[in-house]
PDB file of C-alpha atoms in Angstrom:
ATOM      1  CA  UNK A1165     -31.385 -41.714  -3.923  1.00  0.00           C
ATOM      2  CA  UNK A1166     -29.267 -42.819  -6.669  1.00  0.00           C
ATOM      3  CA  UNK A1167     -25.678 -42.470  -5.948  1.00  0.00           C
ATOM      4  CA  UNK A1168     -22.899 -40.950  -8.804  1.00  0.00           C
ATOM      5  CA  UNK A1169     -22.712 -42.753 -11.970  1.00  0.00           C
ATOM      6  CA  UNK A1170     -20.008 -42.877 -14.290  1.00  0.00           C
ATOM      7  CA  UNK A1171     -20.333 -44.469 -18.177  1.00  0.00           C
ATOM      8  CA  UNK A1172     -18.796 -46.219 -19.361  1.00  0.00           C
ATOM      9  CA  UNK A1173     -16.481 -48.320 -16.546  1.00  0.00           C
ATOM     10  CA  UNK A1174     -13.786 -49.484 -18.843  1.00  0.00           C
ATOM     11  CA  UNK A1175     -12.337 -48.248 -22.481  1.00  0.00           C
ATOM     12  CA  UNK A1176     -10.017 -49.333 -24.489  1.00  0.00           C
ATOM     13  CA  UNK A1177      -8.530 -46.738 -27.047  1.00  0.00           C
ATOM     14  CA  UNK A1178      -5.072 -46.141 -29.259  1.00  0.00           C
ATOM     15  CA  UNK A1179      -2.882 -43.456 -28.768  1.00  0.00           C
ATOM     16  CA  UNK A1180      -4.079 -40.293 -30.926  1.00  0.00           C
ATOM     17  CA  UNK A1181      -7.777 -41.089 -30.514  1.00  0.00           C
ATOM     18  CA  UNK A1182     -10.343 -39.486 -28.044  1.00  0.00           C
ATOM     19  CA  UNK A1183     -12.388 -40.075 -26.056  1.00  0.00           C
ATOM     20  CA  UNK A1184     -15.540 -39.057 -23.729  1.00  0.00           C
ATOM     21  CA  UNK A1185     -16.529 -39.707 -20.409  1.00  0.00           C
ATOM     22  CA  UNK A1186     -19.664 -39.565 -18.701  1.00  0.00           C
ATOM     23  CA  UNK A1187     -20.636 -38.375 -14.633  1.00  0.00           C
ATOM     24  CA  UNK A1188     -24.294 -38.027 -13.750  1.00  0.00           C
ATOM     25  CA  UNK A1189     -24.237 -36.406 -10.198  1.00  0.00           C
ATOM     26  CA  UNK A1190     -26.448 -37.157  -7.218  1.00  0.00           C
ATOM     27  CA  UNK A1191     -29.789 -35.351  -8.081  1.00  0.00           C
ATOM     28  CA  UNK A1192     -29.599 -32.215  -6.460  1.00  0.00           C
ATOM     29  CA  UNK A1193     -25.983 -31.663  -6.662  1.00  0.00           C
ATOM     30  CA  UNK A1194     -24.944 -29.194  -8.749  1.00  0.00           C
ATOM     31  CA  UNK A1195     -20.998 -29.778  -8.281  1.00  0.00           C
ATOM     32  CA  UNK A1196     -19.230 -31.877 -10.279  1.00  0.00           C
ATOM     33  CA  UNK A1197     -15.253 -32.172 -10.009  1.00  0.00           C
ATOM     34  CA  UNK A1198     -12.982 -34.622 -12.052  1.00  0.00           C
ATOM     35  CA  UNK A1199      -9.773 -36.644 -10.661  1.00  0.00           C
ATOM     36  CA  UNK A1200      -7.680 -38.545 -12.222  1.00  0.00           C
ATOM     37  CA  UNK A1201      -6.008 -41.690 -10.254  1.00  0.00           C
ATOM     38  CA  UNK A1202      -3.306 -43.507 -11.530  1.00  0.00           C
ATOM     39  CA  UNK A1203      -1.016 -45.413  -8.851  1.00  0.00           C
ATOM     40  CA  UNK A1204       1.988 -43.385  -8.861  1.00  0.00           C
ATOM     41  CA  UNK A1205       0.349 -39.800  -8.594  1.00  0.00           C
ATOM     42  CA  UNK A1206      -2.971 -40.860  -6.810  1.00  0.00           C
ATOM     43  CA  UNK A1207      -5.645 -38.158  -7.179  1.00  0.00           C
ATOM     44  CA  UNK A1208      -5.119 -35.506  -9.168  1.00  0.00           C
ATOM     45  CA  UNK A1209      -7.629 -33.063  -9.633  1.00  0.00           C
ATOM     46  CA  UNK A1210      -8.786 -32.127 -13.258  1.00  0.00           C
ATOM     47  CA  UNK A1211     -11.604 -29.452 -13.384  1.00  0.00           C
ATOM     48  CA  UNK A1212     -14.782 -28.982 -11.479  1.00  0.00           C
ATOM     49  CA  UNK A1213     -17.996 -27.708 -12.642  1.00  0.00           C
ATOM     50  CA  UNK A1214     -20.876 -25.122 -11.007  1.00  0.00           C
ATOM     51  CA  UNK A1215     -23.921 -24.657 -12.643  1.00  0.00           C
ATOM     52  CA  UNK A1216     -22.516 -25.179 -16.461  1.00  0.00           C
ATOM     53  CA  UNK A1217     -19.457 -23.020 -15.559  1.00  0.00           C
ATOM     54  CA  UNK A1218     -16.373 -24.031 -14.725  1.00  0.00           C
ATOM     55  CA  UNK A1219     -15.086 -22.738 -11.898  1.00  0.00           C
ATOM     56  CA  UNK A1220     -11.973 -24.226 -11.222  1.00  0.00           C
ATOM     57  CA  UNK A1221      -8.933 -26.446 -13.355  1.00  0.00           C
ATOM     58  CA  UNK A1222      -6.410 -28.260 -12.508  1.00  0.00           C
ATOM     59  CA  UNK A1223      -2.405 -28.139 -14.451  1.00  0.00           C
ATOM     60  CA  UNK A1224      -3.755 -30.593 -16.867  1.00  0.00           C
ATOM     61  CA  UNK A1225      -2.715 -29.943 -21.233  1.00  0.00           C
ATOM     62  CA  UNK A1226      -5.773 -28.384 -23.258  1.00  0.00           C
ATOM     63  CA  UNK A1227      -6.173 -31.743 -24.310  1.00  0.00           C
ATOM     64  CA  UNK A1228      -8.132 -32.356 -21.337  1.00  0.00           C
ATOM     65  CA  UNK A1229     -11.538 -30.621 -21.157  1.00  0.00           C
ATOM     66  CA  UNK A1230     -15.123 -30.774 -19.709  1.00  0.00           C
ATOM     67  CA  UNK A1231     -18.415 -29.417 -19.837  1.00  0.00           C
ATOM     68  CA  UNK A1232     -21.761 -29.732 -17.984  1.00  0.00           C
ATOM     69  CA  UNK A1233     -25.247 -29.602 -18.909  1.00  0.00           C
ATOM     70  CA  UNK A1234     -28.550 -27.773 -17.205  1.00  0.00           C
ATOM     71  CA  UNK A1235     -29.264 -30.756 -15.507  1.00  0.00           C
ATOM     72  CA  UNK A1236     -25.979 -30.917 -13.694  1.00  0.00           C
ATOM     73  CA  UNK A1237     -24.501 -33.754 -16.302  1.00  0.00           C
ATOM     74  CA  UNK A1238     -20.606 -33.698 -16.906  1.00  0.00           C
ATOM     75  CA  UNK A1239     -18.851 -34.741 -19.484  1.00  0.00           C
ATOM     76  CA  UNK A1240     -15.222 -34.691 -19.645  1.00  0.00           C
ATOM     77  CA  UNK A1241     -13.184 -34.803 -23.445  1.00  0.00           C
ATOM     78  CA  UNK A1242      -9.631 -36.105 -23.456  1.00  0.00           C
ATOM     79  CA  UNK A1243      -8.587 -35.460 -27.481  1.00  0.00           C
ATOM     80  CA  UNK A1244      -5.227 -37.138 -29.218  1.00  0.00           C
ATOM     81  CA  UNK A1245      -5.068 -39.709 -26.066  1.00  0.00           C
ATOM     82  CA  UNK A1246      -1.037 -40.798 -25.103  1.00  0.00           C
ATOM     83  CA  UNK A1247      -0.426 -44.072 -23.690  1.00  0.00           C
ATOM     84  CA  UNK A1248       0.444 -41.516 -20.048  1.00  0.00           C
ATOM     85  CA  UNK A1249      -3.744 -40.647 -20.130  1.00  0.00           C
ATOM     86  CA  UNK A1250      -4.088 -44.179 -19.368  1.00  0.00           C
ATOM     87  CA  UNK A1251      -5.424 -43.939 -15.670  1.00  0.00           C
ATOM     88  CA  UNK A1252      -8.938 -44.320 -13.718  1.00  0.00           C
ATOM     89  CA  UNK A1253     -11.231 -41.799 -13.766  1.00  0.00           C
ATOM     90  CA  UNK A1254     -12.944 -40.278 -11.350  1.00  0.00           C
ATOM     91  CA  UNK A1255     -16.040 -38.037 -10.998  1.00  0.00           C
ATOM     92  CA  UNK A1256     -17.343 -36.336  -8.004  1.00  0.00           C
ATOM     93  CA  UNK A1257     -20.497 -34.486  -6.997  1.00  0.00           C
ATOM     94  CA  UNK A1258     -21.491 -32.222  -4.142  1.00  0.00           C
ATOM     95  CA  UNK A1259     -24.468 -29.562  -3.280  1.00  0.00           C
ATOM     96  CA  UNK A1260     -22.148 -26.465  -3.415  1.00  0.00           C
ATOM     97  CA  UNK A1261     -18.313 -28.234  -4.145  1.00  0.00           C
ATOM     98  CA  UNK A1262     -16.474 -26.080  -1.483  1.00  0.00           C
ATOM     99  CA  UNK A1263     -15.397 -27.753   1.429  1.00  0.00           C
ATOM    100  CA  UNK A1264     -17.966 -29.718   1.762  1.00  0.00           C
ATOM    101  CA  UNK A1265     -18.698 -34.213   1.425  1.00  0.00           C
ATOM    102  CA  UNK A1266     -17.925 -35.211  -2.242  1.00  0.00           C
ATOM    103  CA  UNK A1267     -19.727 -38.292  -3.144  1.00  0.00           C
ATOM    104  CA  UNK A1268     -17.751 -40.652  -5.693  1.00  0.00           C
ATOM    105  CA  UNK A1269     -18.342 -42.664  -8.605  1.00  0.00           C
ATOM    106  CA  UNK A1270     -17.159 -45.582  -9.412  1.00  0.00           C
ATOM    107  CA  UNK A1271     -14.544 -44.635 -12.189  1.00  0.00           C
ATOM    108  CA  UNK A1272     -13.869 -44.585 -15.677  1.00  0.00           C
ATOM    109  CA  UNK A1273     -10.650 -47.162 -16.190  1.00  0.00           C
ATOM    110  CA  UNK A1274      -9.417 -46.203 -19.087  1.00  0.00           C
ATOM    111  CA  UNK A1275      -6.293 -47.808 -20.987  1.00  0.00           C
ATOM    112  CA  UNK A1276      -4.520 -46.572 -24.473  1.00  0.00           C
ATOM    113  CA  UNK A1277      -2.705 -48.621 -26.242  1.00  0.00           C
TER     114      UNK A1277
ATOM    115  CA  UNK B 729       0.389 -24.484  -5.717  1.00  0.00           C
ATOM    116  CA  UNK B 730      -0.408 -26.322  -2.746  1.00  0.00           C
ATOM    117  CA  UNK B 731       1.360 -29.553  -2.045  1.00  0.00           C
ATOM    118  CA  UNK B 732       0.391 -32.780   0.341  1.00  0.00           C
ATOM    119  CA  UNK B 733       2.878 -35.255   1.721  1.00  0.00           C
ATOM    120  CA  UNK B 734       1.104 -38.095   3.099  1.00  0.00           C
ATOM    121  CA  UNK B 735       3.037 -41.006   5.379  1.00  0.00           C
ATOM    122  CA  UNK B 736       3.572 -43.601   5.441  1.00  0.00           C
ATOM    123  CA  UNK B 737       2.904 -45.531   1.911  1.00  0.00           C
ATOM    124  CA  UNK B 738       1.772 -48.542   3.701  1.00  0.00           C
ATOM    125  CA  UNK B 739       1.296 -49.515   6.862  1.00  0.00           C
ATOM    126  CA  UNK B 740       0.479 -53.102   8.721  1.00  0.00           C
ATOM    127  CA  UNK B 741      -0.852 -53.596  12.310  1.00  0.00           C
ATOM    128  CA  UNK B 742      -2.320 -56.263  13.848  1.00  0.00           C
ATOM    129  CA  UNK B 743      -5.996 -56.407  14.651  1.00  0.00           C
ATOM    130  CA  UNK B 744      -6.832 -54.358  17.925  1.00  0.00           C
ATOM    131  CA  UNK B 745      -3.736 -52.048  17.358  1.00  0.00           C
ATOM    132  CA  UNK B 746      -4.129 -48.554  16.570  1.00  0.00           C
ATOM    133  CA  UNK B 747      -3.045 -46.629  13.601  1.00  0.00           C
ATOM    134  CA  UNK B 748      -1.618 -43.625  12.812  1.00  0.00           C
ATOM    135  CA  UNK B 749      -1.232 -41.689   9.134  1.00  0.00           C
ATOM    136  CA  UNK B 750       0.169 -38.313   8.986  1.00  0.00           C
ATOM    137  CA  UNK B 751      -0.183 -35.471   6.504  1.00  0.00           C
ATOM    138  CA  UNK B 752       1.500 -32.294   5.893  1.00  0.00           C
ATOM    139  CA  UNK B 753       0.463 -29.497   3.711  1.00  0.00           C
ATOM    140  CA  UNK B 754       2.458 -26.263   2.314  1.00  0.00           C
ATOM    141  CA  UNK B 755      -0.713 -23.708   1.549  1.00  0.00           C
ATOM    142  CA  UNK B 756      -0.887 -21.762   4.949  1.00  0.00           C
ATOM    143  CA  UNK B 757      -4.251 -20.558   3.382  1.00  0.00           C
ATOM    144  CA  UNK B 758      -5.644 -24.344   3.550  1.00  0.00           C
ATOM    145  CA  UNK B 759      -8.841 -24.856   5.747  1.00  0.00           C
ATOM    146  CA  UNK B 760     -10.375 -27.465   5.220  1.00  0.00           C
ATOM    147  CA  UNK B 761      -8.836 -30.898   5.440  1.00  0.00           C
ATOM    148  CA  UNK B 762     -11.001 -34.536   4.841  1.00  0.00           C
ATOM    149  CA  UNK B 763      -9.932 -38.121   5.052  1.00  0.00           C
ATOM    150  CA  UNK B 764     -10.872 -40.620   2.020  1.00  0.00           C
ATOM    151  CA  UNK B 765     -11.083 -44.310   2.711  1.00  0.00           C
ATOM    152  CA  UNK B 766     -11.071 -46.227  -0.793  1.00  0.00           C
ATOM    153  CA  UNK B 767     -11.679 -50.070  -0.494  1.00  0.00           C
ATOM    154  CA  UNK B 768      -9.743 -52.165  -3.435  1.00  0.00           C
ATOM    155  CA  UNK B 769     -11.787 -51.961  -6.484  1.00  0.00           C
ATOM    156  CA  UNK B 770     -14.062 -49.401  -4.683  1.00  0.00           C
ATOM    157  CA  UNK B 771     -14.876 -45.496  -4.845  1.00  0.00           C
ATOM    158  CA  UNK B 772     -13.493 -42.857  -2.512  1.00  0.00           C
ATOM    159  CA  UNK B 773     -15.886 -42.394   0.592  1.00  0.00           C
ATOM    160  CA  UNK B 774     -15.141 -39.527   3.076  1.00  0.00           C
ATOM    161  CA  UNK B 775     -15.037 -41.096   6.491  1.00  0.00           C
ATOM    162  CA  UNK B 776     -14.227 -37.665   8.446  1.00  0.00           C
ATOM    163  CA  UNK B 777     -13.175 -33.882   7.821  1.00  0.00           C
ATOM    164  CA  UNK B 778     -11.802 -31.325  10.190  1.00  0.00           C
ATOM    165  CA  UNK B 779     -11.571 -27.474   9.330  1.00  0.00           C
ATOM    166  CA  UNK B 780      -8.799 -25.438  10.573  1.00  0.00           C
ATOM    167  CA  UNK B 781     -11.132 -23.552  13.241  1.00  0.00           C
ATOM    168  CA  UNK B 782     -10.963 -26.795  15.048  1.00  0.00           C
ATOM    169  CA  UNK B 783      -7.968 -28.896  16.682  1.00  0.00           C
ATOM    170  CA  UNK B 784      -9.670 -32.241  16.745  1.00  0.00           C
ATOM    171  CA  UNK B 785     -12.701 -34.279  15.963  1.00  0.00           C
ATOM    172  CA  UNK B 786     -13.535 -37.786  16.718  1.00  0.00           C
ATOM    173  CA  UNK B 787     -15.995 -40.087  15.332  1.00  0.00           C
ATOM    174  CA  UNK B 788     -15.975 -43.316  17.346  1.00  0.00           C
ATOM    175  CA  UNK B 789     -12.604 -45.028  16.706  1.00  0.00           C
ATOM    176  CA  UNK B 790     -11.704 -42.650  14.035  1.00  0.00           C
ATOM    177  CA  UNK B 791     -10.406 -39.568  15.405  1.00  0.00           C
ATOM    178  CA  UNK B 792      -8.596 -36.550  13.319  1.00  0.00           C
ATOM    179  CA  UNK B 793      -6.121 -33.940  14.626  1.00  0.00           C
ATOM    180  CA  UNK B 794      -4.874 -30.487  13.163  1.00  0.00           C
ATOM    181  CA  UNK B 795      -1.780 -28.401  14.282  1.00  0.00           C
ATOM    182  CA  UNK B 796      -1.795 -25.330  12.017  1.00  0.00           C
ATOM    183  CA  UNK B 797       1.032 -23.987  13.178  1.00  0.00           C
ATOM    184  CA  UNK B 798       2.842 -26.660  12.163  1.00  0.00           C
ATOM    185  CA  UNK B 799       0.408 -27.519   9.062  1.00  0.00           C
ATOM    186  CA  UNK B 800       0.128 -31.126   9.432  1.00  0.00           C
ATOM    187  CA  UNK B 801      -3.135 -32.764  10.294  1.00  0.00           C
ATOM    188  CA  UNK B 802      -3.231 -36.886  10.822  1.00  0.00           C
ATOM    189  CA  UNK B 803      -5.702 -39.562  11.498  1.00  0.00           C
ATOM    190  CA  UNK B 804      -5.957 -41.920  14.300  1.00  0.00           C
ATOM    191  CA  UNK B 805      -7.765 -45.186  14.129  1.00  0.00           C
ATOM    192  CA  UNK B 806      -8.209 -46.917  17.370  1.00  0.00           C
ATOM    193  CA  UNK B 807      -8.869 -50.885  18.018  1.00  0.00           C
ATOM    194  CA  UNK B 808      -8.538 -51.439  14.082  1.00  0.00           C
ATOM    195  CA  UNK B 809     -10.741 -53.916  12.439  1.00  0.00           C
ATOM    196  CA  UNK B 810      -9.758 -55.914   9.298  1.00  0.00           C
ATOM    197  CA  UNK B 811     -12.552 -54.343   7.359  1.00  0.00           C
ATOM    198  CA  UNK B 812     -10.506 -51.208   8.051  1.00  0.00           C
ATOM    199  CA  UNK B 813      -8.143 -52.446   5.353  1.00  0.00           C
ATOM    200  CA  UNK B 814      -8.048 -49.902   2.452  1.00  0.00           C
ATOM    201  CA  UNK B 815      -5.847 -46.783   0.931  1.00  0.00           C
ATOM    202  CA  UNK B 816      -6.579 -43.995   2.827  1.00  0.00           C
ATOM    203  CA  UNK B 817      -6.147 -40.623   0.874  1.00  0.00           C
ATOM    204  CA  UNK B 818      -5.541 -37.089   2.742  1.00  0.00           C
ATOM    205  CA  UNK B 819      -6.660 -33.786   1.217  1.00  0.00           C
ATOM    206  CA  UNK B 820      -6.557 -30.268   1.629  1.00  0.00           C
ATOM    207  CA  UNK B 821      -8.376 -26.888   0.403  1.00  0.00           C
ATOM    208  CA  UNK B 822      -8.669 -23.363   0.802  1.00  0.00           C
ATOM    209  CA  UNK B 823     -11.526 -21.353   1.162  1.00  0.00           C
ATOM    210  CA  UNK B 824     -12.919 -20.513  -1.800  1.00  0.00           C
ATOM    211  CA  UNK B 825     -11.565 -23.224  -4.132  1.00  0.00           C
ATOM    212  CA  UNK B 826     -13.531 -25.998  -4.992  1.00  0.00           C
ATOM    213  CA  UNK B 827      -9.887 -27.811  -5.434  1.00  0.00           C
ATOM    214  CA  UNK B 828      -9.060 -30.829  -3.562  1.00  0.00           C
ATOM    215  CA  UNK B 829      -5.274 -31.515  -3.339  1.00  0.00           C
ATOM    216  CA  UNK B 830      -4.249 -35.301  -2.098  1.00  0.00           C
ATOM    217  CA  UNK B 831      -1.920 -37.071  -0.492  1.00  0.00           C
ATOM    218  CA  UNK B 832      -0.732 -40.087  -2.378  1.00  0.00           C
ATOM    219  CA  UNK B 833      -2.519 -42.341  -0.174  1.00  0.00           C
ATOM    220  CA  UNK B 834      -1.465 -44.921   2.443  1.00  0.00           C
ATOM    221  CA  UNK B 835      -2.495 -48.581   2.379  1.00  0.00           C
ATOM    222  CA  UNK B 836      -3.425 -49.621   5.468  1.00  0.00           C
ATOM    223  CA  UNK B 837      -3.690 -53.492   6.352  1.00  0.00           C
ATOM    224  CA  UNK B 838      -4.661 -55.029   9.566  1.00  0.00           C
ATOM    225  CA  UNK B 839      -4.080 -58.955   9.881  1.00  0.00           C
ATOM    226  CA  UNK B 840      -6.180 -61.082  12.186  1.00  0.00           C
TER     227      UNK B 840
END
């Protein structure tokens, strides 16, 4: 079984751009949360996703956003980027999402300049 | 909101010596509490979980312990190898809430 995949593993943008981020979940899983890990804050969660709909979001600015397809794909949107957004990325997918084993990705490092 | 202290930051044993990281959390509502191991460069893997019906669980030299009363909840790692060398991130979440809330993470390192 293929494990989480996240695309791309490193960008490069300016401040003011945005950008998009990709998470395709373990097949089967219809959970997908988002964290964001930088080293002084370590996780922080973002938004997590249920079957298209999102069910729960973390204190993040509107900039930050997400969406998920019918086949369990996430995206997440991060619009008019500041140099703070620069951070890893990090997508995780589970059967239900409550209380239950998340399975990781590898990341999204992302770095504005 | 809830809120996770994790300590310490970093710890260093020797090889054979057993470790200790402790977490507290402020939700009283929090039920569910797992333990993330992250390798340098690697993702997040949940080694072990405990939920608040329970006071302790053990999986061979990794061993987890909740006091609700109290709400803190720390891990144990017996006769540590240096392959157990990594951050390890606490968490918490309420039932109901698909919300994980971490700890900061401690960076554990064992020398030969």
């Amino acid at each position: 079984k293929a494990g989480v995949t996240q695309t791309p593993r490193y960008l490069i943008k300016t401040r003011g751009q945005q950008v998009t981020l990709s998470c395709s979940p373990i097949s089967g899983h219809r959970s997908v949360s988002w964290y964001q890990q930088t080293p002084g804050q370590g996780l922080q969660f973002l938004f997590e996703y249920f079957s298209e709909t999102q069910r729960n979001k973390g204190n993040f600015p509107g900039r930050f956003s997400g969406r998920q397809f019918s086949n369990s794909r996430s995206e997440m949107n991060v619009s008019t980027l500041e140099l703070g957004d620069s951070a890893l990325y990090l997508c995780a997918s589970g059967l239900q999402g409550y209380q239950e084993k998340l399975f990781f990705g590898s990341g999204t490092q992302l770095s504005v300049l | 909101g809830e809120n996770v202290e994790q300590h310490p930051s970093t710890l260093s044993v020797q090889e054979g010596d057993s470790a200790v990281i402790k977490c507290t959390y402020s939700d009283s509502a929090s039920n569910y509490f797992p333990w993330y191991k992250q390798e340098l460069g690697k993702r997040p893997q949940l080694i072990i979980d405990i939920r608040s019906n329970v006071g302790e669980k053990k999986d061979q030299r990794i061993a987890v312990t909740l006091n609700k009363t109290a709400k803190h909840f720390s891990l144990h790692i017996t006769e540590t190898q240096p392959e157990d060398s990594a951050v390890y991130f606490c968490a918490a979440s309420k039932m109901g809430y698909s919300t994980l809330t971490f700890g900061k993470g401690t960076m554990l390192l064992v020398s030969p």
